[in-house]
């Protein structure tokens, strides 16, 4: 009997000892300090993950070489350009071309597709630019909705394009043309917007219309554009993290392209030997800055613009494919309906890449320069 009591007592003593050991408290405040250290470490990690690397500026010791002509802007940045068509001093019509998303000055789809006959007969000179951060143009970390308009104005002045010039923009470059119409309309002889990107948060769009158009985008783009609009400081991280797919346009996701676009892609890419130059200074001040500006909060809405050519001394042309999966045709129709002074051309069966179609560049330029009709 005594042995059983001793065994039970031993077990009881052991349990009490474990309880005493497990209930030994941490020194006062130690748990809070550990949590604080972990929190600070997480914040530091998150901050580093959200910070883009510095741009590799062209012409600097660590940056790519400068291979194109450039002008120096009033704020010290450089803007690269490429000239096409007849010599500048012999031109009858001078056009500034603004490229789209993930592209550069070489990808001037209108200039490269224009026929020699139209170039010579109309005396067409085209200068295409690298938008800030692309190609060989310096990044502009202070870039705003309006800044490109004044960059283009400085380019026109330094190249001697005259008091008025034409402008053509494609895709994200087409969206930029709205800013020229807003901020420097007095410098324009005419403007053509080719599948210009629309901002779903422009306030004049009816809520049901923009919501419906937005819902047809790929899920990855819906989230990407929401981040760019509501949390722009998170755009770099969102597009470089590995948990969710990033922007479909940058990856040329076939799901974001129409059947015609897929057919035209080999032709479009065939002339892209320059592709390595597009992102050579870094993606944040080119691709991601585009998203933050293009889908951010604007200071104006294109539907509120006034006619820059009330005396019909020039025209604004808007071109759109009705099967474009990147830019909703319904929103372009609404803009054209609200702004009857815009000459709207809707191309049946066309997607986003319609400017690459054979003969399309001639139609676009002739409509803009000489008002040729029935070109859609």
mmCIF file of C-alpha atoms in Angstrom:
data_model
loop_
_atom_site.group_PDB
_atom_site.id
_atom_site.type_symbol
_atom_site.label_atom_id
_atom_site.label_comp_id
_atom_site.label_asym_id
_atom_site.label_seq_id
_atom_site.Cartn_x
_atom_site.Cartn_y
_atom_site.Cartn_z
ATOM 1 C CA UNK A 1 0.000 0.000 0.000
ATOM 2 C CA UNK A 2 2.793 2.419 0.847
ATOM 3 C CA UNK A 3 4.414 1.885 -2.568
ATOM 4 C CA UNK A 4 1.158 2.774 -4.376
ATOM 5 C CA UNK A 5 0.790 5.953 -2.304
ATOM 6 C CA UNK A 6 4.356 6.915 -3.045
ATOM 7 C CA UNK A 7 3.848 6.393 -6.788
ATOM 8 C CA UNK A 8 0.705 8.513 -6.817
ATOM 9 C CA UNK A 9 2.451 11.205 -4.837
ATOM 10 C CA UNK A 10 5.320 11.160 -7.286
ATOM 11 C CA UNK A 11 2.991 11.611 -10.248
ATOM 12 C CA UNK A 12 1.176 14.448 -8.523
ATOM 13 C CA UNK A 13 4.472 16.127 -7.719
ATOM 14 C CA UNK A 14 5.585 15.801 -11.327
ATOM 15 C CA UNK A 15 2.385 17.414 -12.653
ATOM 16 C CA UNK A 16 2.707 20.309 -10.219
ATOM 17 C CA UNK A 17 6.312 20.815 -11.237
ATOM 18 C CA UNK A 18 5.345 20.985 -14.961
ATOM 19 C CA UNK A 19 2.557 23.408 -14.170
ATOM 20 C CA UNK A 20 4.943 25.610 -12.243
ATOM 21 C CA UNK A 21 7.472 25.556 -15.097
ATOM 22 C CA UNK A 22 4.893 26.270 -17.812
ATOM 23 C CA UNK A 23 3.422 29.149 -15.902
ATOM 24 C CA UNK A 24 6.704 30.971 -15.420
ATOM 25 C CA UNK A 25 5.890 34.486 -16.706
ATOM 26 C CA UNK A 26 8.043 36.363 -19.229
ATOM 27 C CA UNK A 27 9.802 39.382 -17.834
ATOM 28 C CA UNK A 28 7.531 42.391 -17.662
ATOM 29 C CA UNK A 29 6.876 43.890 -21.169
ATOM 30 C CA UNK A 30 8.913 41.219 -22.988
ATOM 31 C CA UNK A 31 5.965 39.893 -25.032
ATOM 32 C CA UNK A 32 5.062 43.389 -26.205
ATOM 33 C CA UNK A 33 8.673 44.040 -27.189
ATOM 34 C CA UNK A 34 8.788 40.839 -29.246
ATOM 35 C CA UNK A 35 5.581 41.818 -31.068
ATOM 36 C CA UNK A 36 6.954 45.302 -31.690
ATOM 37 C CA UNK A 37 10.177 43.909 -33.162
ATOM 38 C CA UNK A 38 8.223 41.524 -35.416
ATOM 39 C CA UNK A 39 5.920 44.344 -36.547
ATOM 40 C CA UNK A 40 8.817 46.671 -37.340
ATOM 41 C CA UNK A 41 10.527 43.884 -39.251
ATOM 42 C CA UNK A 42 7.381 43.212 -41.285
ATOM 43 C CA UNK A 43 6.896 46.911 -42.044
ATOM 44 C CA UNK A 44 10.523 47.222 -43.140
ATOM 45 C CA UNK A 45 10.163 44.187 -45.412
ATOM 46 C CA UNK A 46 6.887 45.472 -46.870
ATOM 47 C CA UNK A 47 8.361 48.935 -47.434
ATOM 48 C CA UNK A 48 11.339 47.498 -49.321
ATOM 49 C CA UNK A 49 9.048 45.289 -51.390
ATOM 50 C CA UNK A 50 6.933 48.287 -52.420
ATOM 51 C CA UNK A 51 9.881 50.502 -53.366
ATOM 52 C CA UNK A 52 10.851 50.316 -57.043
ATOM 53 C CA UNK A 53 14.532 50.164 -57.932
ATOM 54 C CA UNK A 54 16.068 53.402 -59.215
ATOM 55 C CA UNK A 55 15.764 54.040 -62.939
ATOM 56 C CA UNK A 56 18.775 53.420 -65.171
ATOM 57 C CA UNK A 57 18.929 56.805 -66.864
ATOM 58 C CA UNK A 58 20.198 56.834 -70.448
ATOM 59 C CA UNK A 59 23.601 58.426 -70.804
ATOM 60 C CA UNK A 60 24.632 57.900 -67.171
ATOM 61 C CA UNK A 61 27.497 55.547 -66.192
ATOM 62 C CA UNK A 62 25.065 52.790 -65.148
ATOM 63 C CA UNK A 63 22.464 53.474 -67.809
ATOM 64 C CA UNK A 64 21.935 52.533 -71.454
ATOM 65 C CA UNK A 65 23.668 54.537 -74.192
ATOM 66 C CA UNK A 66 21.985 57.411 -76.005
ATOM 67 C CA UNK A 67 21.431 56.520 -79.652
ATOM 68 C CA UNK A 68 18.679 58.921 -80.707
ATOM 69 C CA UNK A 69 18.356 62.680 -81.044
ATOM 70 C CA UNK A 70 16.934 64.302 -77.913
ATOM 71 C CA UNK A 71 15.861 67.738 -76.745
ATOM 72 C CA UNK A 72 16.497 69.102 -73.274
ATOM 73 C CA UNK A 73 13.296 70.209 -71.563
ATOM 74 C CA UNK A 74 12.994 73.223 -69.283
ATOM 75 C CA UNK A 75 13.129 71.047 -66.147
ATOM 76 C CA UNK A 76 16.377 69.391 -67.259
ATOM 77 C CA UNK A 77 14.904 66.115 -68.522
ATOM 78 C CA UNK A 78 15.665 64.797 -71.995
ATOM 79 C CA UNK A 79 12.993 63.777 -74.504
ATOM 80 C CA UNK A 80 14.005 61.399 -77.311
ATOM 81 C CA UNK A 81 12.441 61.522 -80.774
ATOM 82 C CA UNK A 82 12.596 60.013 -84.260
ATOM 83 C CA UNK A 83 11.749 61.715 -87.550
ATOM 84 C CA UNK A 84 9.811 60.174 -90.447
ATOM 85 C CA UNK A 85 8.543 61.313 -93.846
ATOM 86 C CA UNK A 86 9.750 64.317 -95.803
ATOM 87 C CA UNK A 87 12.463 66.601 -94.381
ATOM 88 C CA UNK A 88 11.127 68.899 -91.705
ATOM 89 C CA UNK A 89 11.921 72.095 -93.582
ATOM 90 C CA UNK A 90 10.057 70.856 -96.667
ATOM 91 C CA UNK A 91 6.929 69.617 -94.911
ATOM 92 C CA UNK A 92 3.441 70.902 -95.623
ATOM 93 C CA UNK A 93 1.958 69.032 -92.665
ATOM 94 C CA UNK A 94 3.811 68.331 -89.415
ATOM 95 C CA UNK A 95 2.562 65.638 -87.054
ATOM 96 C CA UNK A 96 3.633 64.581 -83.550
ATOM 97 C CA UNK A 97 2.971 60.892 -82.915
ATOM 98 C CA UNK A 98 2.505 59.614 -79.336
ATOM 99 C CA UNK A 99 3.024 55.885 -78.793
ATOM 100 C CA UNK A 100 1.001 53.559 -76.591
ATOM 101 C CA UNK A 101 1.613 51.377 -73.552
ATOM 102 C CA UNK A 102 4.833 49.341 -73.419
ATOM 103 C CA UNK A 103 6.206 50.878 -76.605
ATOM 104 C CA UNK A 104 8.495 53.662 -77.825
ATOM 105 C CA UNK A 105 9.341 56.104 -80.634
ATOM 106 C CA UNK A 106 10.121 53.334 -83.137
ATOM 107 C CA UNK A 107 6.609 51.967 -82.817
ATOM 108 C CA UNK A 108 4.957 54.816 -84.704
ATOM 109 C CA UNK A 109 2.312 52.661 -86.368
ATOM 110 C CA UNK A 110 0.993 55.495 -88.524
ATOM 111 C CA UNK A 111 4.412 56.693 -89.668
ATOM 112 C CA UNK A 112 5.680 53.199 -90.477
ATOM 113 C CA UNK A 113 2.471 52.229 -92.275
ATOM 114 C CA UNK A 114 2.046 55.402 -94.315
ATOM 115 C CA UNK A 115 2.484 54.939 -98.065
ATOM 116 C CA UNK A 116 5.202 56.872 -99.944
ATOM 117 C CA UNK A 117 2.481 58.304 -102.196
ATOM 118 C CA UNK A 118 0.649 59.945 -99.284
ATOM 119 C CA UNK A 119 3.898 61.119 -97.691
ATOM 120 C CA UNK A 120 5.039 62.815 -100.886
ATOM 121 C CA UNK A 121 1.711 64.153 -102.140
ATOM 122 C CA UNK A 122 0.763 65.723 -98.805
ATOM 123 C CA UNK A 123 4.286 66.617 -97.693
ATOM 124 C CA UNK A 124 3.955 64.700 -94.438
ATOM 125 C CA UNK A 125 6.565 64.967 -91.698
ATOM 126 C CA UNK A 126 6.059 62.924 -88.519
ATOM 127 C CA UNK A 127 8.097 63.088 -85.331
ATOM 128 C CA UNK A 128 7.491 60.259 -82.863
ATOM 129 C CA UNK A 129 8.617 60.581 -79.263
ATOM 130 C CA UNK A 130 9.554 58.344 -76.380
ATOM 131 C CA UNK A 131 7.124 59.228 -73.618
ATOM 132 C CA UNK A 132 8.861 59.854 -70.252
ATOM 133 C CA UNK A 133 10.501 56.723 -68.854
ATOM 134 C CA UNK A 134 10.272 54.829 -72.132
ATOM 135 C CA UNK A 135 13.110 54.212 -74.569
ATOM 136 C CA UNK A 136 15.627 57.013 -74.217
ATOM 137 C CA UNK A 137 13.464 59.735 -72.667
ATOM 138 C CA UNK A 138 14.270 60.505 -69.046
ATOM 139 C CA UNK A 139 11.727 59.331 -66.473
ATOM 140 C CA UNK A 140 9.519 61.937 -64.848
ATOM 141 C CA UNK A 141 8.737 60.901 -61.250
ATOM 142 C CA UNK A 142 6.664 64.097 -60.955
ATOM 143 C CA UNK A 143 4.609 63.218 -64.010
ATOM 144 C CA UNK A 144 0.970 64.318 -63.939
ATOM 145 C CA UNK A 145 -1.981 64.171 -66.284
ATOM 146 C CA UNK A 146 -1.003 67.501 -67.852
ATOM 147 C CA UNK A 147 2.807 67.232 -67.982
ATOM 148 C CA UNK A 148 3.101 65.410 -71.316
ATOM 149 C CA UNK A 149 1.118 68.136 -73.078
ATOM 150 C CA UNK A 150 3.761 70.696 -72.150
ATOM 151 C CA UNK A 151 6.581 68.285 -73.033
ATOM 152 C CA UNK A 152 5.096 68.033 -76.534
ATOM 153 C CA UNK A 153 4.759 71.806 -76.740
ATOM 154 C CA UNK A 154 8.433 72.231 -75.869
ATOM 155 C CA UNK A 155 9.363 69.634 -78.492
ATOM 156 C CA UNK A 156 7.375 71.524 -81.129
ATOM 157 C CA UNK A 157 9.055 74.795 -80.202
ATOM 158 C CA UNK A 158 12.588 73.414 -80.189
ATOM 159 C CA UNK A 159 12.116 71.584 -83.497
ATOM 160 C CA UNK A 160 10.437 74.582 -85.091
ATOM 161 C CA UNK A 161 7.164 72.870 -85.988
ATOM 162 C CA UNK A 162 5.400 76.214 -86.144
ATOM 163 C CA UNK A 163 2.575 77.817 -84.222
ATOM 164 C CA UNK A 164 0.304 74.865 -84.947
ATOM 165 C CA UNK A 165 0.907 71.166 -85.578
ATOM 166 C CA UNK A 166 -1.082 67.937 -85.764
ATOM 167 C CA UNK A 167 -1.034 65.187 -83.172
ATOM 168 C CA UNK A 168 -1.866 61.481 -83.439
ATOM 169 C CA UNK A 169 -1.879 59.131 -80.459
ATOM 170 C CA UNK A 170 -2.439 55.407 -80.229
ATOM 171 C CA UNK A 171 -3.885 53.543 -77.225
ATOM 172 C CA UNK A 172 -2.344 55.058 -74.073
ATOM 173 C CA UNK A 173 -0.861 57.695 -76.367
ATOM 174 C CA UNK A 174 -4.356 58.369 -77.673
ATOM 175 C CA UNK A 175 -5.492 58.980 -74.116
ATOM 176 C CA UNK A 176 -2.679 61.525 -73.804
ATOM 177 C CA UNK A 177 -4.092 63.449 -76.779
ATOM 178 C CA UNK A 178 -7.069 64.417 -74.604
ATOM 179 C CA UNK A 179 -4.608 66.315 -72.394
ATOM 180 C CA UNK A 180 -3.232 68.247 -75.368
ATOM 181 C CA UNK A 181 -6.777 69.166 -76.351
ATOM 182 C CA UNK A 182 -7.304 70.400 -72.801
ATOM 183 C CA UNK A 183 -4.074 72.252 -72.059
ATOM 184 C CA UNK A 184 -2.618 73.391 -75.403
ATOM 185 C CA UNK A 185 -5.563 73.461 -77.867
ATOM 186 C CA UNK A 186 -4.264 76.706 -79.363
ATOM 187 C CA UNK A 187 -1.180 74.840 -80.647
ATOM 188 C CA UNK A 188 -3.094 72.141 -82.521
ATOM 189 C CA UNK A 189 -4.055 72.091 -86.186
ATOM 190 C CA UNK A 190 -5.888 68.790 -85.716
ATOM 191 C CA UNK A 191 -5.863 65.615 -83.641
ATOM 192 C CA UNK A 192 -6.497 61.901 -84.158
ATOM 193 C CA UNK A 193 -7.053 59.484 -81.278
ATOM 194 C CA UNK A 194 -6.633 55.821 -82.210
ATOM 195 C CA UNK A 195 -8.304 53.426 -79.746
ATOM 196 C CA UNK A 196 -7.544 55.838 -76.888
ATOM 197 C CA UNK A 197 -7.541 54.190 -73.482
ATOM 198 C CA UNK A 198 -10.539 55.207 -71.393
ATOM 199 C CA UNK A 199 -10.459 55.808 -67.660
ATOM 200 C CA UNK A 200 -13.379 53.998 -66.026
ATOM 201 C CA UNK A 201 -13.383 56.623 -63.263
ATOM 202 C CA UNK A 202 -14.016 59.638 -65.489
ATOM 203 C CA UNK A 203 -17.009 61.113 -63.666
ATOM 204 C CA UNK A 204 -19.232 61.818 -66.659
ATOM 205 C CA UNK A 205 -19.573 58.184 -67.626
ATOM 206 C CA UNK A 206 -22.937 56.843 -66.422
ATOM 207 C CA UNK A 207 -22.205 54.483 -63.544
ATOM 208 C CA UNK A 208 -24.000 51.539 -65.134
ATOM 209 C CA UNK A 209 -22.152 52.046 -68.434
ATOM 210 C CA UNK A 210 -18.648 52.207 -66.973
ATOM 211 C CA UNK A 211 -19.404 49.356 -64.554
ATOM 212 C CA UNK A 212 -20.622 47.141 -67.370
ATOM 213 C CA UNK A 213 -17.587 47.950 -69.544
ATOM 214 C CA UNK A 214 -15.211 47.378 -66.646
ATOM 215 C CA UNK A 215 -16.754 43.990 -65.877
ATOM 216 C CA UNK A 216 -15.745 42.708 -69.320
ATOM 217 C CA UNK A 217 -12.046 43.165 -68.607
ATOM 218 C CA UNK A 218 -9.953 40.190 -67.536
ATOM 219 C CA UNK A 219 -10.121 39.629 -63.760
ATOM 220 C CA UNK A 220 -6.396 40.300 -63.424
ATOM 221 C CA UNK A 221 -6.841 43.676 -65.111
ATOM 222 C CA UNK A 222 -9.847 44.579 -63.002
ATOM 223 C CA UNK A 223 -7.760 44.151 -59.862
ATOM 224 C CA UNK A 224 -4.705 45.771 -61.401
ATOM 225 C CA UNK A 225 -6.605 48.895 -62.416
ATOM 226 C CA UNK A 226 -8.332 49.105 -59.047
ATOM 227 C CA UNK A 227 -4.931 49.113 -57.378
ATOM 228 C CA UNK A 228 -3.650 51.792 -59.783
ATOM 229 C CA UNK A 229 -6.677 53.977 -59.058
ATOM 230 C CA UNK A 230 -7.261 53.496 -55.329
ATOM 231 C CA UNK A 231 -3.785 52.479 -54.108
ATOM 232 C CA UNK A 232 -1.290 53.888 -56.634
ATOM 233 C CA UNK A 233 1.598 53.547 -54.176
ATOM 234 C CA UNK A 234 1.038 49.782 -54.325
ATOM 235 C CA UNK A 235 1.184 49.539 -58.141
ATOM 236 C CA UNK A 236 4.837 48.515 -58.350
ATOM 237 C CA UNK A 237 4.434 45.739 -55.792
ATOM 238 C CA UNK A 238 1.214 44.471 -57.339
ATOM 239 C CA UNK A 239 2.823 44.116 -60.754
ATOM 240 C CA UNK A 240 5.990 42.449 -59.499
ATOM 241 C CA UNK A 241 4.620 40.067 -56.820
ATOM 242 C CA UNK A 242 4.123 36.394 -57.679
ATOM 243 C CA UNK A 243 0.810 35.718 -55.960
ATOM 244 C CA UNK A 244 -1.552 37.260 -58.529
ATOM 245 C CA UNK A 245 -1.215 37.850 -62.292
ATOM 246 C CA UNK A 246 -0.265 41.385 -63.287
ATOM 247 C CA UNK A 247 -1.321 43.586 -66.237
ATOM 248 C CA UNK A 248 -2.348 41.485 -69.249
ATOM 249 C CA UNK A 249 -1.302 44.125 -71.791
ATOM 250 C CA UNK A 250 2.311 44.059 -70.610
ATOM 251 C CA UNK A 251 2.348 40.273 -70.937
ATOM 252 C CA UNK A 252 0.508 40.286 -74.291
ATOM 253 C CA UNK A 253 -2.007 37.886 -72.820
ATOM 254 C CA UNK A 254 -3.965 36.493 -75.791
ATOM 255 C CA UNK A 255 -7.095 36.560 -73.647
ATOM 256 C CA UNK A 256 -7.064 40.361 -73.887
ATOM 257 C CA UNK A 257 -6.914 40.374 -77.690
ATOM 258 C CA UNK A 258 -9.596 40.033 -80.342
ATOM 259 C CA UNK A 259 -9.394 37.450 -83.113
ATOM 260 C CA UNK A 260 -8.205 40.124 -85.527
ATOM 261 C CA UNK A 261 -5.573 41.302 -83.039
ATOM 262 C CA UNK A 262 -4.210 37.761 -82.795
ATOM 263 C CA UNK A 263 -3.916 37.637 -86.578
ATOM 264 C CA UNK A 264 -2.136 41.004 -86.678
ATOM 265 C CA UNK A 265 0.269 40.295 -83.810
ATOM 266 C CA UNK A 266 2.959 38.584 -85.954
ATOM 267 C CA UNK A 267 2.987 41.615 -88.251
ATOM 268 C CA UNK A 268 3.062 44.006 -85.312
ATOM 269 C CA UNK A 269 5.892 42.191 -83.570
ATOM 270 C CA UNK A 270 7.891 41.656 -86.773
ATOM 271 C CA UNK A 271 9.098 45.234 -86.607
ATOM 272 C CA UNK A 272 9.903 45.180 -82.892
ATOM 273 C CA UNK A 273 13.666 44.666 -82.968
ATOM 274 C CA UNK A 274 13.715 47.725 -80.744
ATOM 275 C CA UNK A 275 11.708 46.022 -78.000
ATOM 276 C CA UNK A 276 14.705 45.772 -75.662
ATOM 277 C CA UNK A 277 14.825 49.575 -75.574
ATOM 278 C CA UNK A 278 11.238 49.989 -74.383
ATOM 279 C CA UNK A 279 11.812 49.056 -70.724
ATOM 280 C CA UNK A 280 15.570 49.530 -70.565
ATOM 281 C CA UNK A 281 15.389 52.291 -67.939
ATOM 282 C CA UNK A 282 13.076 50.301 -65.689
ATOM 283 C CA UNK A 283 9.387 49.432 -65.625
ATOM 284 C CA UNK A 284 8.178 51.629 -62.789
ATOM 285 C CA UNK A 285 8.513 55.009 -64.510
ATOM 286 C CA UNK A 286 7.193 53.614 -67.789
ATOM 287 C CA UNK A 287 4.629 50.808 -67.491
ATOM 288 C CA UNK A 288 3.502 51.356 -63.926
ATOM 289 C CA UNK A 289 3.511 55.154 -64.061
ATOM 290 C CA UNK A 290 1.269 54.835 -67.114
ATOM 291 C CA UNK A 291 -1.259 52.872 -65.066
ATOM 292 C CA UNK A 292 -1.168 55.306 -62.154
ATOM 293 C CA UNK A 293 -1.670 58.333 -64.418
ATOM 294 C CA UNK A 294 -4.010 56.781 -66.966
ATOM 295 C CA UNK A 295 -6.387 55.311 -64.378
ATOM 296 C CA UNK A 296 -5.861 57.783 -61.558
ATOM 297 C CA UNK A 297 -7.998 60.791 -60.684
ATOM 298 C CA UNK A 298 -8.005 63.289 -63.535
ATOM 299 C CA UNK A 299 -8.358 67.049 -63.303
ATOM 300 C CA UNK A 300 -10.853 67.058 -66.156
ATOM 301 C CA UNK A 301 -13.128 64.767 -68.125
ATOM 302 C CA UNK A 302 -12.961 64.534 -71.951
ATOM 303 C CA UNK A 303 -16.735 64.902 -72.058
ATOM 304 C CA UNK A 304 -16.298 68.410 -70.620
ATOM 305 C CA UNK A 305 -13.848 69.575 -73.293
ATOM 306 C CA UNK A 306 -14.817 72.444 -75.541
ATOM 307 C CA UNK A 307 -14.498 72.239 -79.300
ATOM 308 C CA UNK A 308 -10.956 73.447 -80.087
ATOM 309 C CA UNK A 309 -11.982 74.218 -83.678
ATOM 310 C CA UNK A 310 -15.258 76.146 -83.461
ATOM 311 C CA UNK A 311 -14.674 77.626 -86.923
ATOM 312 C CA UNK A 312 -13.894 74.211 -88.434
ATOM 313 C CA UNK A 313 -10.293 75.191 -89.075
ATOM 314 C CA UNK A 314 -9.275 71.749 -87.878
ATOM 315 C CA UNK A 315 -10.819 68.506 -86.666
ATOM 316 C CA UNK A 316 -10.662 65.919 -83.903
ATOM 317 C CA UNK A 317 -10.913 62.346 -85.158
ATOM 318 C CA UNK A 318 -11.659 59.372 -82.903
ATOM 319 C CA UNK A 319 -11.034 55.886 -84.302
ATOM 320 C CA UNK A 320 -12.205 52.690 -82.593
ATOM 321 C CA UNK A 321 -12.600 49.003 -83.428
ATOM 322 C CA UNK A 322 -15.936 47.550 -82.377
ATOM 323 C CA UNK A 323 -14.312 44.292 -81.187
ATOM 324 C CA UNK A 324 -11.570 45.895 -79.111
ATOM 325 C CA UNK A 325 -11.238 43.881 -75.879
ATOM 326 C CA UNK A 326 -8.773 46.289 -74.262
ATOM 327 C CA UNK A 327 -10.704 49.530 -74.780
ATOM 328 C CA UNK A 328 -14.519 49.237 -74.622
ATOM 329 C CA UNK A 329 -16.272 50.549 -77.700
ATOM 330 C CA UNK A 330 -19.323 51.484 -75.597
ATOM 331 C CA UNK A 331 -17.360 54.167 -73.753
ATOM 332 C CA UNK A 332 -15.990 55.658 -76.987
ATOM 333 C CA UNK A 333 -19.500 55.793 -78.411
ATOM 334 C CA UNK A 334 -20.648 57.673 -75.339
ATOM 335 C CA UNK A 335 -17.860 60.245 -75.653
ATOM 336 C CA UNK A 336 -18.608 60.732 -79.361
ATOM 337 C CA UNK A 337 -22.320 61.081 -78.619
ATOM 338 C CA UNK A 338 -21.707 63.725 -75.961
ATOM 339 C CA UNK A 339 -19.165 65.576 -78.112
ATOM 340 C CA UNK A 340 -20.746 65.928 -81.573
ATOM 341 C CA UNK A 341 -17.798 67.967 -82.850
ATOM 342 C CA UNK A 342 -15.672 64.799 -82.708
ATOM 343 C CA UNK A 343 -15.574 62.894 -86.003
ATOM 344 C CA UNK A 344 -16.088 59.312 -84.909
ATOM 345 C CA UNK A 345 -14.919 56.360 -87.014
ATOM 346 C CA UNK A 346 -15.966 52.909 -85.815
ATOM 347 C CA UNK A 347 -14.362 50.011 -87.666
ATOM 348 C CA UNK A 348 -16.466 46.872 -87.909
ATOM 349 C CA UNK A 349 -14.714 43.660 -86.904
ATOM 350 C CA UNK A 350 -11.590 45.492 -85.763
ATOM 351 C CA UNK A 351 -9.765 45.055 -82.486
ATOM 352 C CA UNK A 352 -7.171 47.188 -80.729
ATOM 353 C CA UNK A 353 -4.446 46.750 -83.350
ATOM 354 C CA UNK A 354 -6.425 48.095 -86.312
ATOM 355 C CA UNK A 355 -3.833 50.826 -87.147
ATOM 356 C CA UNK A 356 -1.567 47.992 -88.368
ATOM 357 C CA UNK A 357 -4.079 46.966 -91.035
ATOM 358 C CA UNK A 358 -2.913 47.485 -94.612
ATOM 359 C CA UNK A 359 -3.889 50.923 -95.865
ATOM 360 C CA UNK A 360 -5.254 52.092 -92.502
ATOM 361 C CA UNK A 361 -2.477 54.622 -91.889
ATOM 362 C CA UNK A 362 -3.276 56.319 -95.195
ATOM 363 C CA UNK A 363 -6.963 56.569 -94.266
ATOM 364 C CA UNK A 364 -6.222 58.026 -90.836
ATOM 365 C CA UNK A 365 -3.796 60.650 -92.122
ATOM 366 C CA UNK A 366 -5.904 61.689 -95.115
ATOM 367 C CA UNK A 367 -8.984 62.079 -92.926
ATOM 368 C CA UNK A 368 -7.021 64.272 -90.523
ATOM 369 C CA UNK A 369 -5.094 66.408 -93.010
ATOM 370 C CA UNK A 370 -7.499 66.875 -95.903
ATOM 371 C CA UNK A 371 -10.819 65.770 -94.437
ATOM 372 C CA UNK A 372 -11.255 62.784 -96.732
ATOM 373 C CA UNK A 373 -14.612 61.141 -96.018
ATOM 374 C CA UNK A 374 -15.856 57.545 -96.097
ATOM 375 C CA UNK A 375 -12.618 56.181 -94.744
ATOM 376 C CA UNK A 376 -13.976 53.915 -92.001
#
